[in-house]
Amino acid sequence: MNATRLTLCVPGATAAELLPVARAADHWNLGGLWIGDPAGEAMFREDSYVTAAAAAVASVTEDMRIGVLL
């Protein structure tokens, strides 16, 4: 099936804020979750934090793409 799936962007969110959002997005079969801050203004915008948050999201989801904004 080649249907378009919605993705969700949560700019500048902490890992603690992302985990419940990721679980809900996975439950509702959203296509993906974008992590990071495209404007570069959030407190949690560093490369290492964003990649660690992406790993945390990957650990609580089953079938979701994870996009990283650096």
PDB file of N, CA, C and O in Angstrom:
ATOM      1  N   MET A   1       0.833  -1.176   0.000  1.00  0.00           N
ATOM      2  CA  MET A   1       0.000   0.000   0.000  1.00  0.00           C
ATOM      3  C   MET A   1       0.877   1.238   0.000  1.00  0.00           C
ATOM      4  O   MET A   1       1.742   1.391   0.850  1.00  0.00           O
ATOM      5  N   ASN A   2       0.678   2.118  -0.930  1.00  0.00           N
ATOM      6  CA  ASN A   2       1.479   3.334  -1.055  1.00  0.00           C
ATOM      7  C   ASN A   2       0.666   4.567  -0.700  1.00  0.00           C
ATOM      8  O   ASN A   2       0.537   5.484  -1.485  1.00  0.00           O
ATOM      9  N   ALA A   3       0.104   4.580   0.470  1.00  0.00           N
ATOM     10  CA  ALA A   3      -0.690   5.718   0.912  1.00  0.00           C
ATOM     11  C   ALA A   3       0.201   6.763   1.574  1.00  0.00           C
ATOM     12  O   ALA A   3       1.251   6.436   2.129  1.00  0.00           O
ATOM     13  N   THR A   4      -0.207   7.987   1.520  1.00  0.00           N
ATOM     14  CA  THR A   4       0.502   9.058   2.197  1.00  0.00           C
ATOM     15  C   THR A   4       0.195   8.983   3.685  1.00  0.00           C
ATOM     16  O   THR A   4      -0.953   8.853   4.083  1.00  0.00           O
ATOM     17  N   ARG A   5       1.244   9.057   4.498  1.00  0.00           N
ATOM     18  CA  ARG A   5       1.064   9.027   5.945  1.00  0.00           C
ATOM     19  C   ARG A   5       1.533  10.363   6.517  1.00  0.00           C
ATOM     20  O   ARG A   5       2.528  10.924   6.084  1.00  0.00           O
ATOM     21  N   LEU A   6       0.814  10.857   7.482  1.00  0.00           N
ATOM     22  CA  LEU A   6       1.157  12.119   8.118  1.00  0.00           C
ATOM     23  C   LEU A   6       2.366  11.957   9.025  1.00  0.00           C
ATOM     24  O   LEU A   6       2.577  10.910   9.618  1.00  0.00           O
ATOM     25  N   THR A   7       3.152  13.024   9.124  1.00  0.00           N
ATOM     26  CA  THR A   7       4.252  13.055  10.082  1.00  0.00           C
ATOM     27  C   THR A   7       4.017  14.202  11.050  1.00  0.00           C
ATOM     28  O   THR A   7       3.226  15.106  10.791  1.00  0.00           O
ATOM     29  N   LEU A   8       4.721  14.165  12.153  1.00  0.00           N
ATOM     30  CA  LEU A   8       4.544  15.149  13.210  1.00  0.00           C
ATOM     31  C   LEU A   8       5.895  15.777  13.522  1.00  0.00           C
ATOM     32  O   LEU A   8       6.912  15.094  13.565  1.00  0.00           O
ATOM     33  N   CYS A   9       5.904  17.092  13.733  1.00  0.00           N
ATOM     34  CA  CYS A   9       7.127  17.795  14.096  1.00  0.00           C
ATOM     35  C   CYS A   9       6.933  18.424  15.470  1.00  0.00           C
ATOM     36  O   CYS A   9       5.939  19.105  15.711  1.00  0.00           O
ATOM     37  N   VAL A  10       7.887  18.171  16.363  1.00  0.00           N
ATOM     38  CA  VAL A  10       7.831  18.724  17.714  1.00  0.00           C
ATOM     39  C   VAL A  10       9.142  19.473  17.950  1.00  0.00           C
ATOM     40  O   VAL A  10      10.054  18.957  18.582  1.00  0.00           O
ATOM     41  N   PRO A  11       9.266  20.702  17.425  1.00  0.00           N
ATOM     42  CA  PRO A  11      10.541  21.416  17.501  1.00  0.00           C
ATOM     43  C   PRO A  11      10.908  21.827  18.923  1.00  0.00           C
ATOM     44  O   PRO A  11      10.075  22.323  19.677  1.00  0.00           O
ATOM     45  N   GLY A  12      12.148  21.567  19.281  1.00  0.00           N
ATOM     46  CA  GLY A  12      12.671  21.994  20.568  1.00  0.00           C
ATOM     47  C   GLY A  12      12.188  21.216  21.770  1.00  0.00           C
ATOM     48  O   GLY A  12      12.425  21.621  22.905  1.00  0.00           O
ATOM     49  N   ALA A  13      11.523  20.082  21.571  1.00  0.00           N
ATOM     50  CA  ALA A  13      11.004  19.310  22.703  1.00  0.00           C
ATOM     51  C   ALA A  13      12.122  18.511  23.373  1.00  0.00           C
ATOM     52  O   ALA A  13      13.075  18.091  22.727  1.00  0.00           O
ATOM     53  N   THR A  14      11.962  18.296  24.667  1.00  0.00           N
ATOM     54  CA  THR A  14      12.906  17.465  25.390  1.00  0.00           C
ATOM     55  C   THR A  14      12.566  15.993  25.151  1.00  0.00           C
ATOM     56  O   THR A  14      11.472  15.674  24.689  1.00  0.00           O
ATOM     57  N   ALA A  15      13.487  15.112  25.507  1.00  0.00           N
ATOM     58  CA  ALA A  15      13.227  13.676  25.348  1.00  0.00           C
ATOM     59  C   ALA A  15      12.046  13.249  26.213  1.00  0.00           C
ATOM     60  O   ALA A  15      11.237  12.431  25.800  1.00  0.00           O
ATOM     61  N   ALA A  16      11.920  13.823  27.393  1.00  0.00           N
ATOM     62  CA  ALA A  16      10.801  13.486  28.275  1.00  0.00           C
ATOM     63  C   ALA A  16       9.467  13.894  27.650  1.00  0.00           C
ATOM     64  O   ALA A  16       8.459  13.221  27.846  1.00  0.00           O
ATOM     65  N   GLU A  17       9.458  14.979  26.910  1.00  0.00           N
ATOM     66  CA  GLU A  17       8.241  15.417  26.226  1.00  0.00           C
ATOM     67  C   GLU A  17       7.985  14.596  24.968  1.00  0.00           C
ATOM     68  O   GLU A  17       6.837  14.385  24.578  1.00  0.00           O
ATOM     69  N   LEU A  18       9.045  14.125  24.325  1.00  0.00           N
ATOM     70  CA  LEU A  18       8.911  13.395  23.067  1.00  0.00           C
ATOM     71  C   LEU A  18       8.376  11.977  23.241  1.00  0.00           C
ATOM     72  O   LEU A  18       7.647  11.486  22.375  1.00  0.00           O
ATOM     73  N   LEU A  19       8.720  11.312  24.316  1.00  0.00           N
ATOM     74  CA  LEU A  19       8.353   9.904  24.465  1.00  0.00           C
ATOM     75  C   LEU A  19       6.839   9.667  24.478  1.00  0.00           C
ATOM     76  O   LEU A  19       6.362   8.803  23.742  1.00  0.00           O
ATOM     77  N   PRO A  20       6.049  10.416  25.250  1.00  0.00           N
ATOM     78  CA  PRO A  20       4.600  10.190  25.163  1.00  0.00           C
ATOM     79  C   PRO A  20       4.022  10.572  23.804  1.00  0.00           C
ATOM     80  O   PRO A  20       3.089   9.928  23.309  1.00  0.00           O
ATOM     81  N   VAL A  21       4.583  11.602  23.184  1.00  0.00           N
ATOM     82  CA  VAL A  21       4.136  12.002  21.843  1.00  0.00           C
ATOM     83  C   VAL A  21       4.447  10.893  20.843  1.00  0.00           C
ATOM     84  O   VAL A  21       3.618  10.554  19.993  1.00  0.00           O
ATOM     85  N   ALA A  22       5.633  10.309  20.949  1.00  0.00           N
ATOM     86  CA  ALA A  22       6.023   9.233  20.034  1.00  0.00           C
ATOM     87  C   ALA A  22       5.136   8.002  20.212  1.00  0.00           C
ATOM     88  O   ALA A  22       4.736   7.385  19.225  1.00  0.00           O
ATOM     89  N   ARG A  23       4.836   7.659  21.456  1.00  0.00           N
ATOM     90  CA  ARG A  23       3.944   6.513  21.705  1.00  0.00           C
ATOM     91  C   ARG A  23       2.564   6.750  21.106  1.00  0.00           C
ATOM     92  O   ARG A  23       1.990   5.859  20.480  1.00  0.00           O
ATOM     93  N   ALA A  24       2.032   7.953  21.295  1.00  0.00           N
ATOM     94  CA  ALA A  24       0.710   8.271  20.743  1.00  0.00           C
ATOM     95  C   ALA A  24       0.745   8.285  19.216  1.00  0.00           C
ATOM     96  O   ALA A  24      -0.167   7.762  18.562  1.00  0.00           O
ATOM     97  N   ALA A  25       1.789   8.859  18.630  1.00  0.00           N
ATOM     98  CA  ALA A  25       1.905   8.904  17.175  1.00  0.00           C
ATOM     99  C   ALA A  25       2.017   7.490  16.603  1.00  0.00           C
ATOM    100  O   ALA A  25       1.423   7.190  15.560  1.00  0.00           O
ATOM    101  N   ASP A  26       2.750   6.617  17.279  1.00  0.00           N
ATOM    102  CA  ASP A  26       2.873   5.236  16.832  1.00  0.00           C
ATOM    103  C   ASP A  26       1.532   4.511  16.961  1.00  0.00           C
ATOM    104  O   ASP A  26       1.141   3.757  16.075  1.00  0.00           O
ATOM    105  N   HIS A  27       0.832   4.768  18.049  1.00  0.00           N
ATOM    106  CA  HIS A  27      -0.481   4.149  18.267  1.00  0.00           C
ATOM    107  C   HIS A  27      -1.464   4.559  17.172  1.00  0.00           C
ATOM    108  O   HIS A  27      -2.252   3.744  16.693  1.00  0.00           O
ATOM    109  N   TRP A  28      -1.430   5.810  16.756  1.00  0.00           N
ATOM    110  CA  TRP A  28      -2.350   6.319  15.735  1.00  0.00           C
ATOM    111  C   TRP A  28      -1.809   6.141  14.322  1.00  0.00           C
ATOM    112  O   TRP A  28      -2.368   6.673  13.369  1.00  0.00           O
ATOM    113  N   ASN A  29      -0.717   5.400  14.187  1.00  0.00           N
ATOM    114  CA  ASN A  29      -0.156   5.026  12.889  1.00  0.00           C
ATOM    115  C   ASN A  29       0.289   6.223  12.036  1.00  0.00           C
ATOM    116  O   ASN A  29       0.125   6.227  10.819  1.00  0.00           O
ATOM    117  N   LEU A  30       0.862   7.233  12.690  1.00  0.00           N
ATOM    118  CA  LEU A  30       1.435   8.338  11.932  1.00  0.00           C
ATOM    119  C   LEU A  30       2.713   7.861  11.261  1.00  0.00           C
ATOM    120  O   LEU A  30       3.363   6.921  11.717  1.00  0.00           O
ATOM    121  N   GLY A  31       3.086   8.513  10.194  1.00  0.00           N
ATOM    122  CA  GLY A  31       4.224   8.066   9.410  1.00  0.00           C
ATOM    123  C   GLY A  31       5.572   8.337  10.030  1.00  0.00           C
ATOM    124  O   GLY A  31       6.535   7.613   9.797  1.00  0.00           O
ATOM    125  N   GLY A  32       5.688   9.389  10.813  1.00  0.00           N
ATOM    126  CA  GLY A  32       6.986   9.705  11.371  1.00  0.00           C
ATOM    127  C   GLY A  32       6.937  10.852  12.354  1.00  0.00           C
ATOM    128  O   GLY A  32       5.915  11.502  12.544  1.00  0.00           O
ATOM    129  N   LEU A  33       8.079  11.096  12.967  1.00  0.00           N
ATOM    130  CA  LEU A  33       8.226  12.150  13.956  1.00  0.00           C
ATOM    131  C   LEU A  33       9.532  12.877  13.668  1.00  0.00           C
ATOM    132  O   LEU A  33      10.586  12.247  13.539  1.00  0.00           O
ATOM    133  N   TRP A  34       9.460  14.187  13.546  1.00  0.00           N
ATOM    134  CA  TRP A  34      10.644  15.014  13.322  1.00  0.00           C
ATOM    135  C   TRP A  34      11.113  15.566  14.659  1.00  0.00           C
ATOM    136  O   TRP A  34      10.322  16.108  15.424  1.00  0.00           O
ATOM    137  N   ILE A  35      12.414  15.432  14.908  1.00  0.00           N
ATOM    138  CA  ILE A  35      13.002  15.840  16.178  1.00  0.00           C
ATOM    139  C   ILE A  35      14.078  16.880  15.918  1.00  0.00           C
ATOM    140  O   ILE A  35      14.863  16.746  14.982  1.00  0.00           O
ATOM    141  N   GLY A  36      14.139  17.889  16.767  1.00  0.00           N
ATOM    142  CA  GLY A  36      15.156  18.923  16.642  1.00  0.00           C
ATOM    143  C   GLY A  36      14.532  20.295  16.561  1.00  0.00           C
ATOM    144  O   GLY A  36      13.345  20.469  16.816  1.00  0.00           O
ATOM    145  N   ASP A  37      15.327  21.273  16.204  1.00  0.00           N
ATOM    146  CA  ASP A  37      14.839  22.641  16.099  1.00  0.00           C
ATOM    147  C   ASP A  37      15.334  23.248  14.794  1.00  0.00           C
ATOM    148  O   ASP A  37      16.503  23.603  14.678  1.00  0.00           O
ATOM    149  N   PRO A  38      14.456  23.369  13.786  1.00  0.00           N
ATOM    150  CA  PRO A  38      14.900  23.895  12.492  1.00  0.00           C
ATOM    151  C   PRO A  38      15.372  25.342  12.564  1.00  0.00           C
ATOM    152  O   PRO A  38      16.217  25.758  11.776  1.00  0.00           O
ATOM    153  N   ALA A  39      14.875  26.120  13.521  1.00  0.00           N
ATOM    154  CA  ALA A  39      15.291  27.518  13.651  1.00  0.00           C
ATOM    155  C   ALA A  39      16.575  27.661  14.467  1.00  0.00           C
ATOM    156  O   ALA A  39      17.210  28.716  14.442  1.00  0.00           O
ATOM    157  N   GLY A  40      16.957  26.615  15.190  1.00  0.00           N
ATOM    158  CA  GLY A  40      18.181  26.664  15.997  1.00  0.00           C
ATOM    159  C   GLY A  40      18.072  27.567  17.204  1.00  0.00           C
ATOM    160  O   GLY A  40      19.066  28.096  17.672  1.00  0.00           O
ATOM    161  N   GLU A  41      16.864  27.755  17.730  1.00  0.00           N
ATOM    162  CA  GLU A  41      16.659  28.659  18.860  1.00  0.00           C
ATOM    163  C   GLU A  41      16.344  27.945  20.174  1.00  0.00           C
ATOM    164  O   GLU A  41      16.403  28.556  21.225  1.00  0.00           O
ATOM    165  N   ALA A  42      15.986  26.672  20.114  1.00  0.00           N
ATOM    166  CA  ALA A  42      15.594  25.951  21.330  1.00  0.00           C
ATOM    167  C   ALA A  42      16.812  25.601  22.173  1.00  0.00           C
ATOM    168  O   ALA A  42      17.933  25.515  21.686  1.00  0.00           O
ATOM    169  N   MET A  43      16.560  25.375  23.453  1.00  0.00           N
ATOM    170  CA  MET A  43      17.636  25.012  24.367  1.00  0.00           C
ATOM    171  C   MET A  43      18.224  23.649  24.016  1.00  0.00           C
ATOM    172  O   MET A  43      19.417  23.417  24.194  1.00  0.00           O
ATOM    173  N   PHE A  44      17.401  22.747  23.489  1.00  0.00           N
ATOM    174  CA  PHE A  44      17.840  21.388  23.166  1.00  0.00           C
ATOM    175  C   PHE A  44      18.039  21.253  21.659  1.00  0.00           C
ATOM    176  O   PHE A  44      17.318  20.539  20.988  1.00  0.00           O
ATOM    177  N   ARG A  45      19.034  21.924  21.098  1.00  0.00           N
ATOM    178  CA  ARG A  45      19.239  21.909  19.654  1.00  0.00           C
ATOM    179  C   ARG A  45      20.561  21.266  19.230  1.00  0.00           C
ATOM    180  O   ARG A  45      20.811  21.118  18.049  1.00  0.00           O
ATOM    181  N   GLU A  46      21.427  20.887  20.170  1.00  0.00           N
ATOM    182  CA  GLU A  46      22.733  20.334  19.835  1.00  0.00           C
ATOM    183  C   GLU A  46      22.598  18.974  19.158  1.00  0.00           C
ATOM    184  O   GLU A  46      21.662  18.222  19.414  1.00  0.00           O
ATOM    185  N   ASP A  47      23.567  18.652  18.304  1.00  0.00           N
ATOM    186  CA  ASP A  47      23.559  17.388  17.559  1.00  0.00           C
ATOM    187  C   ASP A  47      23.447  16.180  18.476  1.00  0.00           C
ATOM    188  O   ASP A  47      22.662  15.274  18.234  1.00  0.00           O
ATOM    189  N   SER A  48      24.266  16.150  19.528  1.00  0.00           N
ATOM    190  CA  SER A  48      24.296  14.975  20.394  1.00  0.00           C
ATOM    191  C   SER A  48      22.970  14.799  21.131  1.00  0.00           C
ATOM    192  O   SER A  48      22.510  13.673  21.323  1.00  0.00           O
ATOM    193  N   TYR A  49      22.341  15.881  21.538  1.00  0.00           N
ATOM    194  CA  TYR A  49      21.057  15.762  22.226  1.00  0.00           C
ATOM    195  C   TYR A  49      19.975  15.259  21.278  1.00  0.00           C
ATOM    196  O   TYR A  49      19.185  14.396  21.621  1.00  0.00           O
ATOM    197  N   VAL A  50      19.955  15.801  20.072  1.00  0.00           N
ATOM    198  CA  VAL A  50      18.922  15.424  19.102  1.00  0.00           C
ATOM    199  C   VAL A  50      19.059  13.955  18.717  1.00  0.00           C
ATOM    200  O   VAL A  50      18.062  13.236  18.641  1.00  0.00           O
ATOM    201  N   THR A  51      20.268  13.471  18.505  1.00  0.00           N
ATOM    202  CA  THR A  51      20.443  12.066  18.138  1.00  0.00           C
ATOM    203  C   THR A  51      20.114  11.140  19.317  1.00  0.00           C
ATOM    204  O   THR A  51      19.559  10.064  19.124  1.00  0.00           O
ATOM    205  N   ALA A  52      20.428  11.562  20.541  1.00  0.00           N
ATOM    206  CA  ALA A  52      20.059  10.763  21.714  1.00  0.00           C
ATOM    207  C   ALA A  52      18.536  10.731  21.889  1.00  0.00           C
ATOM    208  O   ALA A  52      17.965   9.688  22.223  1.00  0.00           O
ATOM    209  N   ALA A  53      17.869  11.842  21.623  1.00  0.00           N
ATOM    210  CA  ALA A  53      16.410  11.877  21.704  1.00  0.00           C
ATOM    211  C   ALA A  53      15.799  10.982  20.625  1.00  0.00           C
ATOM    212  O   ALA A  53      14.803  10.296  20.861  1.00  0.00           O
ATOM    213  N   ALA A  54      16.394  10.961  19.438  1.00  0.00           N
ATOM    214  CA  ALA A  54      15.914  10.086  18.356  1.00  0.00           C
ATOM    215  C   ALA A  54      16.056   8.618  18.758  1.00  0.00           C
ATOM    216  O   ALA A  54      15.174   7.805  18.483  1.00  0.00           O
ATOM    217  N   ALA A  55      17.144   8.273  19.423  1.00  0.00           N
ATOM    218  CA  ALA A  55      17.329   6.897  19.892  1.00  0.00           C
ATOM    219  C   ALA A  55      16.285   6.538  20.949  1.00  0.00           C
ATOM    220  O   ALA A  55      15.757   5.422  20.953  1.00  0.00           O
ATOM    221  N   ALA A  56      15.964   7.477  21.822  1.00  0.00           N
ATOM    222  CA  ALA A  56      14.938   7.225  22.833  1.00  0.00           C
ATOM    223  C   ALA A  56      13.577   7.007  22.180  1.00  0.00           C
ATOM    224  O   ALA A  56      12.825   6.110  22.572  1.00  0.00           O
ATOM    225  N   VAL A  57      13.268   7.797  21.169  1.00  0.00           N
ATOM    226  CA  VAL A  57      12.001   7.639  20.443  1.00  0.00           C
ATOM    227  C   VAL A  57      11.959   6.284  19.743  1.00  0.00           C
ATOM    228  O   VAL A  57      10.948   5.593  19.753  1.00  0.00           O
ATOM    229  N   ALA A  58      13.078   5.894  19.153  1.00  0.00           N
ATOM    230  CA  ALA A  58      13.130   4.606  18.455  1.00  0.00           C
ATOM    231  C   ALA A  58      12.885   3.444  19.419  1.00  0.00           C
ATOM    232  O   ALA A  58      12.332   2.418  19.021  1.00  0.00           O
ATOM    233  N   SER A  59      13.263   3.622  20.671  1.00  0.00           N
ATOM    234  CA  SER A  59      13.093   2.530  21.638  1.00  0.00           C
ATOM    235  C   SER A  59      11.645   2.329  22.076  1.00  0.00           C
ATOM    236  O   SER A  59      11.317   1.280  22.610  1.00  0.00           O
ATOM    237  N   VAL A  60      10.781   3.318  21.860  1.00  0.00           N
ATOM    238  CA  VAL A  60       9.389   3.185  22.311  1.00  0.00           C
ATOM    239  C   VAL A  60       8.395   3.090  21.158  1.00  0.00           C
ATOM    240  O   VAL A  60       7.188   3.076  21.386  1.00  0.00           O
ATOM    241  N   THR A  61       8.884   3.033  19.922  1.00  0.00           N
ATOM    242  CA  THR A  61       7.989   2.925  18.770  1.00  0.00           C
ATOM    243  C   THR A  61       8.294   1.652  17.998  1.00  0.00           C
ATOM    244  O   THR A  61       9.377   1.091  18.116  1.00  0.00           O
ATOM    245  N   GLU A  62       7.320   1.219  17.195  1.00  0.00           N
ATOM    246  CA  GLU A  62       7.507  -0.008  16.419  1.00  0.00           C
ATOM    247  C   GLU A  62       7.627   0.233  14.928  1.00  0.00           C
ATOM    248  O   GLU A  62       8.411  -0.410  14.252  1.00  0.00           O
ATOM    249  N   ASP A  63       6.822   1.130  14.383  1.00  0.00           N
ATOM    250  CA  ASP A  63       6.790   1.312  12.931  1.00  0.00           C
ATOM    251  C   ASP A  63       6.648   2.794  12.601  1.00  0.00           C
ATOM    252  O   ASP A  63       5.600   3.244  12.151  1.00  0.00           O
ATOM    253  N   MET A  64       7.708   3.548  12.858  1.00  0.00           N
ATOM    254  CA  MET A  64       7.650   4.974  12.600  1.00  0.00           C
ATOM    255  C   MET A  64       9.004   5.460  12.113  1.00  0.00           C
ATOM    256  O   MET A  64      10.036   5.031  12.623  1.00  0.00           O
ATOM    257  N   ARG A  65       8.990   6.337  11.133  1.00  0.00           N
ATOM    258  CA  ARG A  65      10.237   6.948  10.684  1.00  0.00           C
ATOM    259  C   ARG A  65      10.567   8.119  11.587  1.00  0.00           C
ATOM    260  O   ARG A  65       9.686   8.815  12.063  1.00  0.00           O
ATOM    261  N   ILE A  66      11.861   8.309  11.812  1.00  0.00           N
ATOM    262  CA  ILE A  66      12.305   9.384  12.685  1.00  0.00           C
ATOM    263  C   ILE A  66      13.172  10.322  11.871  1.00  0.00           C
ATOM    264  O   ILE A  66      14.188   9.922  11.308  1.00  0.00           O
ATOM    265  N   GLY A  67      12.756  11.574  11.804  1.00  0.00           N
ATOM    266  CA  GLY A  67      13.516  12.596  11.101  1.00  0.00           C
ATOM    267  C   GLY A  67      14.253  13.464  12.098  1.00  0.00           C
ATOM    268  O   GLY A  67      13.751  13.746  13.183  1.00  0.00           O
ATOM    269  N   VAL A  68      15.464  13.881  11.742  1.00  0.00           N
ATOM    270  CA  VAL A  68      16.286  14.671  12.636  1.00  0.00           C
ATOM    271  C   VAL A  68      16.592  16.003  11.970  1.00  0.00           C
ATOM    272  O   VAL A  68      17.105  16.051  10.860  1.00  0.00           O
ATOM    273  N   LEU A  69      16.287  17.099  12.671  1.00  0.00           N
ATOM    274  CA  LEU A  69      16.591  18.441  12.206  1.00  0.00           C
ATOM    275  C   LEU A  69      17.798  18.945  12.987  1.00  0.00           C
ATOM    276  O   LEU A  69      17.716  19.146  14.185  1.00  0.00           O
ATOM    277  N   LEU A  70      18.921  19.116  12.313  1.00  0.00           N
ATOM    278  CA  LEU A  70      20.134  19.567  12.991  1.00  0.00           C
ATOM    279  C   LEU A  70      20.451  20.988  12.612  1.00  0.00           C
ATOM    280  O   LEU A  70      20.217  21.442  11.561  1.00  0.00           O
TER     281      LEU A  70
END
